Coordinates of N, CA and C in Angstrom, one line a residue:
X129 N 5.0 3.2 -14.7 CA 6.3 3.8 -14.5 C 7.4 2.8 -14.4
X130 N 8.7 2.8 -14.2 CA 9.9 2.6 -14.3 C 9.5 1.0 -12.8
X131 N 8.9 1.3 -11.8 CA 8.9 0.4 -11.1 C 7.8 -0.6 -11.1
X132 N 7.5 -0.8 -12.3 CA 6.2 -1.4 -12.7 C 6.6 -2.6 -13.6
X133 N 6.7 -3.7 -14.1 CA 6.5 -4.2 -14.9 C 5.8 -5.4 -15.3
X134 N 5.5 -4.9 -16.8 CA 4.2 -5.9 -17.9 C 4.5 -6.9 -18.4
X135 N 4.1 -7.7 -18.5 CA 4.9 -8.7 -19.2 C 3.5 -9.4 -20.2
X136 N 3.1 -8.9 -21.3 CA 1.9 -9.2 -21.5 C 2.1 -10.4 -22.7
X137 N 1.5 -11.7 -22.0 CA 1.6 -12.9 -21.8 C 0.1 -13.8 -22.5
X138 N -0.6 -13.0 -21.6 CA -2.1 -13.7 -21.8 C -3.0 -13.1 -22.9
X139 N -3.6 -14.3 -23.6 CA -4.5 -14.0 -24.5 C -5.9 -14.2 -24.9
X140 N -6.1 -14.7 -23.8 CA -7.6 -15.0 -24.0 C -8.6 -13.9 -23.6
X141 N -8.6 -13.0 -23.6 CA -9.2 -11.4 -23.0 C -10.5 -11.8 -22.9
X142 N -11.2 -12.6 -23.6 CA -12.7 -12.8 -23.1 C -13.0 -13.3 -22.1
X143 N -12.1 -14.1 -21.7 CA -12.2 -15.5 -20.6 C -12.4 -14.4 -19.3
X144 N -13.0 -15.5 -18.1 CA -13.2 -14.7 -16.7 C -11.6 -14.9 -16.9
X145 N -11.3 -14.0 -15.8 CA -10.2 -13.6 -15.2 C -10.0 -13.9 -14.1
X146 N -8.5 -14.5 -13.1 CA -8.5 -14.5 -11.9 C -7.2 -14.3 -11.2
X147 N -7.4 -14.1 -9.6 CA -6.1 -13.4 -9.4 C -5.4 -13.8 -8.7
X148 N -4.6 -13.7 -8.4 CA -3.2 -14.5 -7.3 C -2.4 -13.1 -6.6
X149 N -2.6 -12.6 -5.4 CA -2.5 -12.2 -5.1 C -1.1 -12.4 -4.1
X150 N 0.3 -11.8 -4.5 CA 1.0 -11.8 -3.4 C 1.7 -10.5 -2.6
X151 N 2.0 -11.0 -1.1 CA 2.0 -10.3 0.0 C 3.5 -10.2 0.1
X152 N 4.5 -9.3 -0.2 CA 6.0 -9.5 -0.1 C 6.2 -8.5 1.1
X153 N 7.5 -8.6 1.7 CA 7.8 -7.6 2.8 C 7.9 -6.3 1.8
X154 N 9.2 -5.8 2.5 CA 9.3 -4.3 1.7 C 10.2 -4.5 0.8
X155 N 9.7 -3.7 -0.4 CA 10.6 -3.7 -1.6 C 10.3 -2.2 -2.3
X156 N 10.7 -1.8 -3.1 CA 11.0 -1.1 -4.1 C 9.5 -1.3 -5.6
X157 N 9.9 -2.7 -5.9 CA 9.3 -2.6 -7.2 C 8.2 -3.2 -6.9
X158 N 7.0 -2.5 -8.0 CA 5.5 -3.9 -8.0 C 5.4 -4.1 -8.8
X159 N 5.1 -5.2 -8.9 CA 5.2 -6.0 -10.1 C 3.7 -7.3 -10.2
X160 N 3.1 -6.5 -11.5 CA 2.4 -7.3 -11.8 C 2.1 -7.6 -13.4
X161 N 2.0 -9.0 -13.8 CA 2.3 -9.5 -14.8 C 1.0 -10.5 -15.2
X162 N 0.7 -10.8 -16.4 CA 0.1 -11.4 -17.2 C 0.8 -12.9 -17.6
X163 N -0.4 -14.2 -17.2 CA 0.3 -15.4 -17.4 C -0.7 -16.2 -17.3
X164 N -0.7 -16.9 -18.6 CA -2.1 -17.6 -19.1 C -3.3 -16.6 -18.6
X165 N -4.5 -17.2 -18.0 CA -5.6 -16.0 -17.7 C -5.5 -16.0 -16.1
X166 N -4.1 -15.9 -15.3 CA -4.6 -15.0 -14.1 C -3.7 -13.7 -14.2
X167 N -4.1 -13.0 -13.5 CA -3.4 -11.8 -12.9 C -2.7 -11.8 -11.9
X168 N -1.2 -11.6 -11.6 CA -0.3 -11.9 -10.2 C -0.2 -10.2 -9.9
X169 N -0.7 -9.8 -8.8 CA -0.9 -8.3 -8.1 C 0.1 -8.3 -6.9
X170 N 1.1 -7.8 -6.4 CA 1.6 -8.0 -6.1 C 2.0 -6.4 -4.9
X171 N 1.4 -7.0 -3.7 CA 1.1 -6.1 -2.3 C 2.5 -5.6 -2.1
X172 N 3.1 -4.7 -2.4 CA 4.4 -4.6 -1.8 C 4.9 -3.3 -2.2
X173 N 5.7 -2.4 -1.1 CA 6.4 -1.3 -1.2 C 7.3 -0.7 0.1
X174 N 7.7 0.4 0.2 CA 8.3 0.8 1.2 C 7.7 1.7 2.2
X175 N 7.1 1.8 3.4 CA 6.4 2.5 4.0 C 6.7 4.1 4.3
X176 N 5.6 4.4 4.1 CA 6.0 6.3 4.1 C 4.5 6.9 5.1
X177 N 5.0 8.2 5.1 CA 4.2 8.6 6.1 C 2.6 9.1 5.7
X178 N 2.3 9.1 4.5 CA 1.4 9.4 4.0 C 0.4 8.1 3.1
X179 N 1.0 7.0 3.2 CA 1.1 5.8 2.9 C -1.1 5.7 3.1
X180 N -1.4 5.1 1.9 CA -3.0 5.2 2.6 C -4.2 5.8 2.9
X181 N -3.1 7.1 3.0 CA -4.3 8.1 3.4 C -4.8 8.6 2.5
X182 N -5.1 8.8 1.2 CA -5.8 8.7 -0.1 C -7.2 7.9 -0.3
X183 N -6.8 6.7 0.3 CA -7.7 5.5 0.2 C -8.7 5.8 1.6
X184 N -7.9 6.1 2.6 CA -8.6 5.8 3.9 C -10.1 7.2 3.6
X185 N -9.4 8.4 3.4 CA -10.1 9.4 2.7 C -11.1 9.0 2.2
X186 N -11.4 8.2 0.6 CA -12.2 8.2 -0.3 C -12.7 6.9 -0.2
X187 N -12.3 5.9 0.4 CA -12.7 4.7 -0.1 C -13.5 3.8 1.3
X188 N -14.1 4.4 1.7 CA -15.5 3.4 2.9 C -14.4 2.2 3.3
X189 N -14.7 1.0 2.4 CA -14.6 -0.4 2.3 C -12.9 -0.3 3.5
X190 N -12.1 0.5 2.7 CA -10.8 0.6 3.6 C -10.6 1.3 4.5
X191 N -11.5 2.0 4.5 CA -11.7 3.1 5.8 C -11.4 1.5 7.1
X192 N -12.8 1.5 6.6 CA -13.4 0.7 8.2 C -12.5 -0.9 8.3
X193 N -11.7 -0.7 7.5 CA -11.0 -2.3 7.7 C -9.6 -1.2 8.4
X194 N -9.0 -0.3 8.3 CA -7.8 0.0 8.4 C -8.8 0.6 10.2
X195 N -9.5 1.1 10.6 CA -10.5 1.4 11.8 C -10.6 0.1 12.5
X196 N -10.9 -1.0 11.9 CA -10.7 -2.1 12.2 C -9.6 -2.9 13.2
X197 N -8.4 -2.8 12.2 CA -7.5 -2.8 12.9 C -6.9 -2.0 13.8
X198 N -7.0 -0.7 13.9 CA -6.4 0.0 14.7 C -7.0 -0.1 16.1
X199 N -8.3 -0.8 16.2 CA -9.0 -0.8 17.6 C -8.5 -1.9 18.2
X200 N -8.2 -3.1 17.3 CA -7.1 -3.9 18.0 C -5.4 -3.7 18.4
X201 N -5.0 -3.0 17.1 CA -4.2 -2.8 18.1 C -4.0 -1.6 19.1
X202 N -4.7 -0.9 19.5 CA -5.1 -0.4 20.7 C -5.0 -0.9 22.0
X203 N -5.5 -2.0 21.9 CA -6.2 -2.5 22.6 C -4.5 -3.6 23.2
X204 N -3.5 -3.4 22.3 CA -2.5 -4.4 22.8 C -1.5 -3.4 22.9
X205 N -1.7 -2.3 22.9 CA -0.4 -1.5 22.7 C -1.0 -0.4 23.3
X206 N -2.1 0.1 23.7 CA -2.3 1.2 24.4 C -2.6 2.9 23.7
X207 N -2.1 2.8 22.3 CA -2.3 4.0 21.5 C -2.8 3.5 20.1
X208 N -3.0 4.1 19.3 CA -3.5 4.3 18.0 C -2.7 5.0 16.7
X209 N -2.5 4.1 15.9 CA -1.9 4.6 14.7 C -2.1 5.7 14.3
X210 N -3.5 5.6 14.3 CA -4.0 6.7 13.3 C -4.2 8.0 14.2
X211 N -4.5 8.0 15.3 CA -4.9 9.6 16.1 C -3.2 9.8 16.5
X212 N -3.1 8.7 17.7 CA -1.4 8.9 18.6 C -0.4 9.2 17.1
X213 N 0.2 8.7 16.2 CA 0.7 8.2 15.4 C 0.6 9.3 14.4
X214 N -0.8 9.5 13.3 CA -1.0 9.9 12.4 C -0.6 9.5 11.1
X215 N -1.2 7.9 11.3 CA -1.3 7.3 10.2 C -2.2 7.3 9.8
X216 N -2.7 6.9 8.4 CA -4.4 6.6 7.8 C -4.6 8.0 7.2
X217 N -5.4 8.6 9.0 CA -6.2 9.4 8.9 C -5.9 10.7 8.1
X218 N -6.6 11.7 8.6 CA -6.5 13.4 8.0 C -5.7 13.7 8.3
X219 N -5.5 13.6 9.5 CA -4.5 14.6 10.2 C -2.9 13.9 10.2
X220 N -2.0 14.6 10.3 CA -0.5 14.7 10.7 C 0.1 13.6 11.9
X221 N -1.0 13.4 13.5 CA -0.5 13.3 14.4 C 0.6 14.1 14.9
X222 N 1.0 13.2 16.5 CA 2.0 14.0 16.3 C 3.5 13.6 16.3
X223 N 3.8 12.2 15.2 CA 5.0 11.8 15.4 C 4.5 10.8 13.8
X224 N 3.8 11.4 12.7 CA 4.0 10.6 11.5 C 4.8 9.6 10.9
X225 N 6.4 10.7 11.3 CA 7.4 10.3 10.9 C 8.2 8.5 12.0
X226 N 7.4 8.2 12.5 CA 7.9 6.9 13.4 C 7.4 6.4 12.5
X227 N 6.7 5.9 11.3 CA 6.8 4.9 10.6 C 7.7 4.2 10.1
X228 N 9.0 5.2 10.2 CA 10.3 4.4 9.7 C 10.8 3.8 10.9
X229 N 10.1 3.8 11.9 CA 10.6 3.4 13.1 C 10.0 1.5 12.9
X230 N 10.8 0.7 13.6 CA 10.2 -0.6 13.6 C 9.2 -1.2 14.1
X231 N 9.2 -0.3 15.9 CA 7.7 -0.5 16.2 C 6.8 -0.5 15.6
X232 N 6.8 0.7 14.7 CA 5.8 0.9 14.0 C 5.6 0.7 12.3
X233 N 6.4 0.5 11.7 CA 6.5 -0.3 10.4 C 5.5 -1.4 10.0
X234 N 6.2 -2.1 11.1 CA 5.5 -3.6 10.5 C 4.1 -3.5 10.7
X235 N 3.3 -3.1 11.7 CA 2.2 -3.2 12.0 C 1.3 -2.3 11.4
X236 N 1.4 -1.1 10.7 CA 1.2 -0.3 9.8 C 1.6 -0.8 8.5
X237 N 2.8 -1.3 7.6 CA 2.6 -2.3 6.6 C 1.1 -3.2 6.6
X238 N 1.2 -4.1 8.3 CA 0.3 -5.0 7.9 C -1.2 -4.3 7.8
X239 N -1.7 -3.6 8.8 CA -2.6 -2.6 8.4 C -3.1 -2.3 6.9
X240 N -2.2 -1.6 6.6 CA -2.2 -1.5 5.2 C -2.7 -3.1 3.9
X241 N -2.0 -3.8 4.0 CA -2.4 -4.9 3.6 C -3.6 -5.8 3.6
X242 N -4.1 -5.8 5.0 CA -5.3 -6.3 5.1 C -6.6 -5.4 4.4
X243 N -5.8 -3.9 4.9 CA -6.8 -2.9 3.9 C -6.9 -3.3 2.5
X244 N -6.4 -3.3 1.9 CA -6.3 -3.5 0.3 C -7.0 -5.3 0.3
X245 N -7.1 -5.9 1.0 CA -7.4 -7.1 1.2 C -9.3 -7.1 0.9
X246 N -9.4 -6.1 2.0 CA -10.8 -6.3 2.2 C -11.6 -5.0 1.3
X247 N -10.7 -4.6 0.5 CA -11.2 -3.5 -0.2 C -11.9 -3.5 -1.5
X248 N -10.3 -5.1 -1.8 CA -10.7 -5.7 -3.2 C -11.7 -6.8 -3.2
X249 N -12.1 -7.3 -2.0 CA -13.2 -8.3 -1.6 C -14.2 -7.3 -1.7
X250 N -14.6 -6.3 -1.5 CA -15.9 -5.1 -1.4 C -16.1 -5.0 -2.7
X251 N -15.2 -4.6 -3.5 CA -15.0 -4.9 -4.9 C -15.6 -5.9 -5.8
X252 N -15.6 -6.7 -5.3 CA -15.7 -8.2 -6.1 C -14.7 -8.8 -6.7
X253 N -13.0 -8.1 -6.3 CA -12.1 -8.7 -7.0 C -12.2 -10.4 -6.8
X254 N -11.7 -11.2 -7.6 CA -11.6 -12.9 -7.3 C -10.2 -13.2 -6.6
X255 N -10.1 -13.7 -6.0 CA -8.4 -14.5 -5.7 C -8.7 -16.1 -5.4
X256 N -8.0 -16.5 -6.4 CA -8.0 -18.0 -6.4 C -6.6 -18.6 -6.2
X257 N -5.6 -17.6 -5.1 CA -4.1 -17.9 -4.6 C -3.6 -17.2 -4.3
X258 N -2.8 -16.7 -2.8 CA -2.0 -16.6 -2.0 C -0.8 -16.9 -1.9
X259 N 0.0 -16.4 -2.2 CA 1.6 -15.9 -1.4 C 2.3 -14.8 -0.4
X260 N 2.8 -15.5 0.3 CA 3.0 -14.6 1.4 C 4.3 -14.7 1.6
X261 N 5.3 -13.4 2.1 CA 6.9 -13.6 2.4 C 7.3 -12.4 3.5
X262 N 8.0 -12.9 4.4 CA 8.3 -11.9 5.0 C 7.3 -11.6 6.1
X263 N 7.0 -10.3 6.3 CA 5.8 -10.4 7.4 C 4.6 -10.1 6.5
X264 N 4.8 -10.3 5.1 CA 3.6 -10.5 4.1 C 2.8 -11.7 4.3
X265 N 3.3 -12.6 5.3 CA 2.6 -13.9 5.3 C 1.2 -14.0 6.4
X266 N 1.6 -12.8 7.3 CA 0.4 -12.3 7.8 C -0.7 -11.6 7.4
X267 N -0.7 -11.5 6.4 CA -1.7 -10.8 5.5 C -1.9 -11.7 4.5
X268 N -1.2 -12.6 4.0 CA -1.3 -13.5 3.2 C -2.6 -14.6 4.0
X269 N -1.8 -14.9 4.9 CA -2.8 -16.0 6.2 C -4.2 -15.1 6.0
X270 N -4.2 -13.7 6.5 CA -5.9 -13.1 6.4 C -6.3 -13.2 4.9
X271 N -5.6 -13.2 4.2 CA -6.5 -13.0 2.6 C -7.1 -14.7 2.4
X272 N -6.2 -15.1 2.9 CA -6.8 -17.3 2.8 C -7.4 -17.5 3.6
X273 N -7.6 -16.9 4.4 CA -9.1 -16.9 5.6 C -8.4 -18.0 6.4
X274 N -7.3 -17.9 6.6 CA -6.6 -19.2 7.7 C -6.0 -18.1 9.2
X275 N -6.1 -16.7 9.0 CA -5.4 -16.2 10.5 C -6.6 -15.0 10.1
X276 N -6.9 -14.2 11.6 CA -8.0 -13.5 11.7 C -7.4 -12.2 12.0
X277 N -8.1 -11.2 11.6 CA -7.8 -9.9 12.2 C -7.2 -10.0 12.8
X278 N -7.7 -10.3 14.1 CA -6.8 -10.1 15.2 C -5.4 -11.0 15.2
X279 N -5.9 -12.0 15.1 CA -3.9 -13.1 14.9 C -3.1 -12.0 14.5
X280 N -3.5 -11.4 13.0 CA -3.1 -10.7 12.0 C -1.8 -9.6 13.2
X281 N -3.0 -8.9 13.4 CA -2.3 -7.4 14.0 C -1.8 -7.8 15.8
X282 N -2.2 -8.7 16.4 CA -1.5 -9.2 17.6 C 0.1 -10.0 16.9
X283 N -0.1 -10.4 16.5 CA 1.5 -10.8 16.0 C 2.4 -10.0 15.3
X284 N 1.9 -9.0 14.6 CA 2.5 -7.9 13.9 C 2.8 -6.9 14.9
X285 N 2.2 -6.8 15.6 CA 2.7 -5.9 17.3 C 3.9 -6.4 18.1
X286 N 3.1 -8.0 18.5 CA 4.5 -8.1 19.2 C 6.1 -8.5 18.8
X287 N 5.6 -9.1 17.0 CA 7.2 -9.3 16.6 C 7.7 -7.8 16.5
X288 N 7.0 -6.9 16.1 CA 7.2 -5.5 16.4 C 8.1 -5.1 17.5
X289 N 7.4 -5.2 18.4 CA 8.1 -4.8 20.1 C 9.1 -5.8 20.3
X290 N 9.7 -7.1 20.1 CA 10.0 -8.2 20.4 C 11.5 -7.2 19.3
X291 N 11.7 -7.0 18.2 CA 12.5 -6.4 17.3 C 13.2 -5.7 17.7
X292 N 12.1 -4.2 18.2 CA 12.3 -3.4 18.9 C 13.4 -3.4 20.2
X293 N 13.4 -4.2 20.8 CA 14.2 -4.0 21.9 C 15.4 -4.9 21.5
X294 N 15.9 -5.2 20.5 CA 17.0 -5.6 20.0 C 17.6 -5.1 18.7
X295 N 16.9 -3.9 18.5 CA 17.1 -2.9 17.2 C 18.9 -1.9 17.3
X296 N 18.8 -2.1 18.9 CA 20.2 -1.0 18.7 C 21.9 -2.1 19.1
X297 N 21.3 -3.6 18.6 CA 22.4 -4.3 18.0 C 23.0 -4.1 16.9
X298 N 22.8 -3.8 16.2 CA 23.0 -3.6 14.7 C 21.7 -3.2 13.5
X299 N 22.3 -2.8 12.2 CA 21.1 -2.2 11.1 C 20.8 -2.9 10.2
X300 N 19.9 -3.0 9.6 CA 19.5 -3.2 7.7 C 19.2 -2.5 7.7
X301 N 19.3 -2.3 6.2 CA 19.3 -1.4 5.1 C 18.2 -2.2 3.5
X302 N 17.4 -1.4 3.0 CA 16.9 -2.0 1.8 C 17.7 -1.0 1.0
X303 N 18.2 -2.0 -0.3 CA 19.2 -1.4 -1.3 C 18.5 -2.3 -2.2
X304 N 17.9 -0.8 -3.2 CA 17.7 -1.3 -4.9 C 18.6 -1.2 -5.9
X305 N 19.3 -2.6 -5.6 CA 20.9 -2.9 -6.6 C 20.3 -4.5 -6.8
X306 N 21.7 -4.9 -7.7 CA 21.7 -6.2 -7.5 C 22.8 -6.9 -7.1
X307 N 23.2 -8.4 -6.6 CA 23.9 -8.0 -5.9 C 25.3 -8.4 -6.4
X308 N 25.9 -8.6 -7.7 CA 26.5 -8.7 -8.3 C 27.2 -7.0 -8.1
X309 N 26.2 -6.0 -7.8 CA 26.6 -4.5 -7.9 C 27.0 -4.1 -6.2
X310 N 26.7 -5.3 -5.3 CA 26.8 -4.7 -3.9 C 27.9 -5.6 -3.6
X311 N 28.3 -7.2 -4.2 CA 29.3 -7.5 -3.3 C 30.7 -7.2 -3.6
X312 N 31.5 -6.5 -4.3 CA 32.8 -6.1 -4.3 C 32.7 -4.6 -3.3
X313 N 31.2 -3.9 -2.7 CA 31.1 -2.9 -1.9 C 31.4 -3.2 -0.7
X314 N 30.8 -5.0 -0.1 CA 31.1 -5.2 0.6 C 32.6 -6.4 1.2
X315 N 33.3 -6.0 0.2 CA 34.3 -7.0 0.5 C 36.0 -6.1 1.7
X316 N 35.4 -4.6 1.3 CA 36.1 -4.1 2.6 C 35.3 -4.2 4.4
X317 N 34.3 -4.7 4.2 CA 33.3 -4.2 5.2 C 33.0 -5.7 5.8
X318 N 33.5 -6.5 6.6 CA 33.4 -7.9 7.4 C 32.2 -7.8 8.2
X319 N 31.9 -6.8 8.8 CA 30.7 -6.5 9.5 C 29.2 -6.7 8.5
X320 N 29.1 -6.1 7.4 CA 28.3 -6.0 6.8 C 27.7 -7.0 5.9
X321 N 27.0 -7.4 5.5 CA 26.2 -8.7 4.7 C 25.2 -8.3 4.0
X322 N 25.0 -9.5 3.2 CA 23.6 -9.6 2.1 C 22.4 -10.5 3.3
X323 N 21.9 -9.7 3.7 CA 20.5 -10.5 4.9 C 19.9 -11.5 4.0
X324 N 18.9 -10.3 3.1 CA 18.1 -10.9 2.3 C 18.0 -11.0 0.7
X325 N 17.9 -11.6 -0.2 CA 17.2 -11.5 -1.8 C 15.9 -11.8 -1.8
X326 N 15.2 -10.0 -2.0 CA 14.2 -10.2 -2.0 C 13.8 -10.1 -3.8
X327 N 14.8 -9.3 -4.6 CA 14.2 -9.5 -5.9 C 15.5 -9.6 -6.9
X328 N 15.6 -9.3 -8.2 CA 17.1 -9.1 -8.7 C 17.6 -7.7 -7.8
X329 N 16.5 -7.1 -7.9 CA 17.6 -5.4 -8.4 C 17.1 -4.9 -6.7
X330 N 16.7 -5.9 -5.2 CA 16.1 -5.5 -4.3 C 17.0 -6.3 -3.1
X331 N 17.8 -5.9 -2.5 CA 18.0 -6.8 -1.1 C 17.9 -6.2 -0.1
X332 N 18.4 -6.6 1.0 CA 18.5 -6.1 2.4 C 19.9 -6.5 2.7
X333 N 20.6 -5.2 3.7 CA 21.9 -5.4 4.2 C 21.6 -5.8 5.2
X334 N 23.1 -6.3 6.0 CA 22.4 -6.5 7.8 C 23.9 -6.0 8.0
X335 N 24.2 -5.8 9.1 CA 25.6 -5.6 10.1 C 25.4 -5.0 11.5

């Protein structure tokens, strides 16, 4: 689709194949591309309420890693994504929609991530490199076997809550423009700014 793109590069189709796997915050586009003989796969989107639960459904390997995580963070936060929440699982919960919430974003992104982590290791996918950005670096750290589960989703909690209680200072915004297209938008608006460049056609506002 339209948020995808190929860039078909590599030519040796017989050769083993390997993969570089990166972890970006939230964005809009995935993008993965062909270059010499690896594959660059690229972990990243915008979180929704139904986010996973496809996989968590059909697929064992991410079941019990996304189960995994959720018993830790339980255990630091006192409820559960997936039952309190109604993430992952089957069911709805009963407050889905807090995923757009910050508390609960990041730690559910990273959730998610580590899932796909350990799913493509069940797999036998290869990764011979890591990139990480954003709070993608926590999942980046689990995929290089340098931070653990738990580091993982204990620091994704409390930068979470740490956020959280400074969230009703001011907002971002993810805007798929570029910013050639956003800064004469913001030249009435002093309050408002470019936070971040996360791709051409992807930034974050802050004010």
């Amino acid at each position: 689709d339209e948020s995808t793109i190929f860039v078909p590069t590599r030519k040796c189709l017989d050769q083993p194949l390997s993969c570089i796997w990166v972890f970006a915050g939230q964005g809009k586009s995935s993008i993965r591309f062909w270059l010499d003989r690896s594959t660059y796969c690229s972990f990243v989107g915008p979180q929704h309420p139904k986010m996973g639960k496809m996989l968590y459904s059909h697929v064992e390997s991410f079941r019990r890693s996304i189960d995994a995580s959720d018993i830790i963070y339980h255990e630091c936060s006192g409820h559960s994504l997936i039952n309190d929440i109604g993430l992952f699982g089957s069911t709805n919960g009963s407050n889905p929609m807090a995923v757009y919430e910050i508390a609960y974003t990041l730690p559910a992104l990273v959730f998610l991530q580590i899932g796909l982590v350990d799913m493509y290791r069940h797999l036998g996918v290869p990764c011979t490199a890591v990139f990480g950005h954003s709070f993608g670096e926590m999942a980046a750290g689990y995929a290089a076997n340098i931070c653990t589960r738990q580091q993982c989703i204990q620091t994704a909690y409390h930068r979470a809550r740490i956020l959280r209680q400074v969230d009703n200072g001011g907002a971002m915004l993810a805007a798929s423009c570029s910013s050639d297209f956003v800064r004469p938008l913001l030249e009435a608006h002093e309050q408002i700014w470019i936070a971040a460049y996360n791709a051409p056609n992807s930034l974050t506002l802050g004010g």
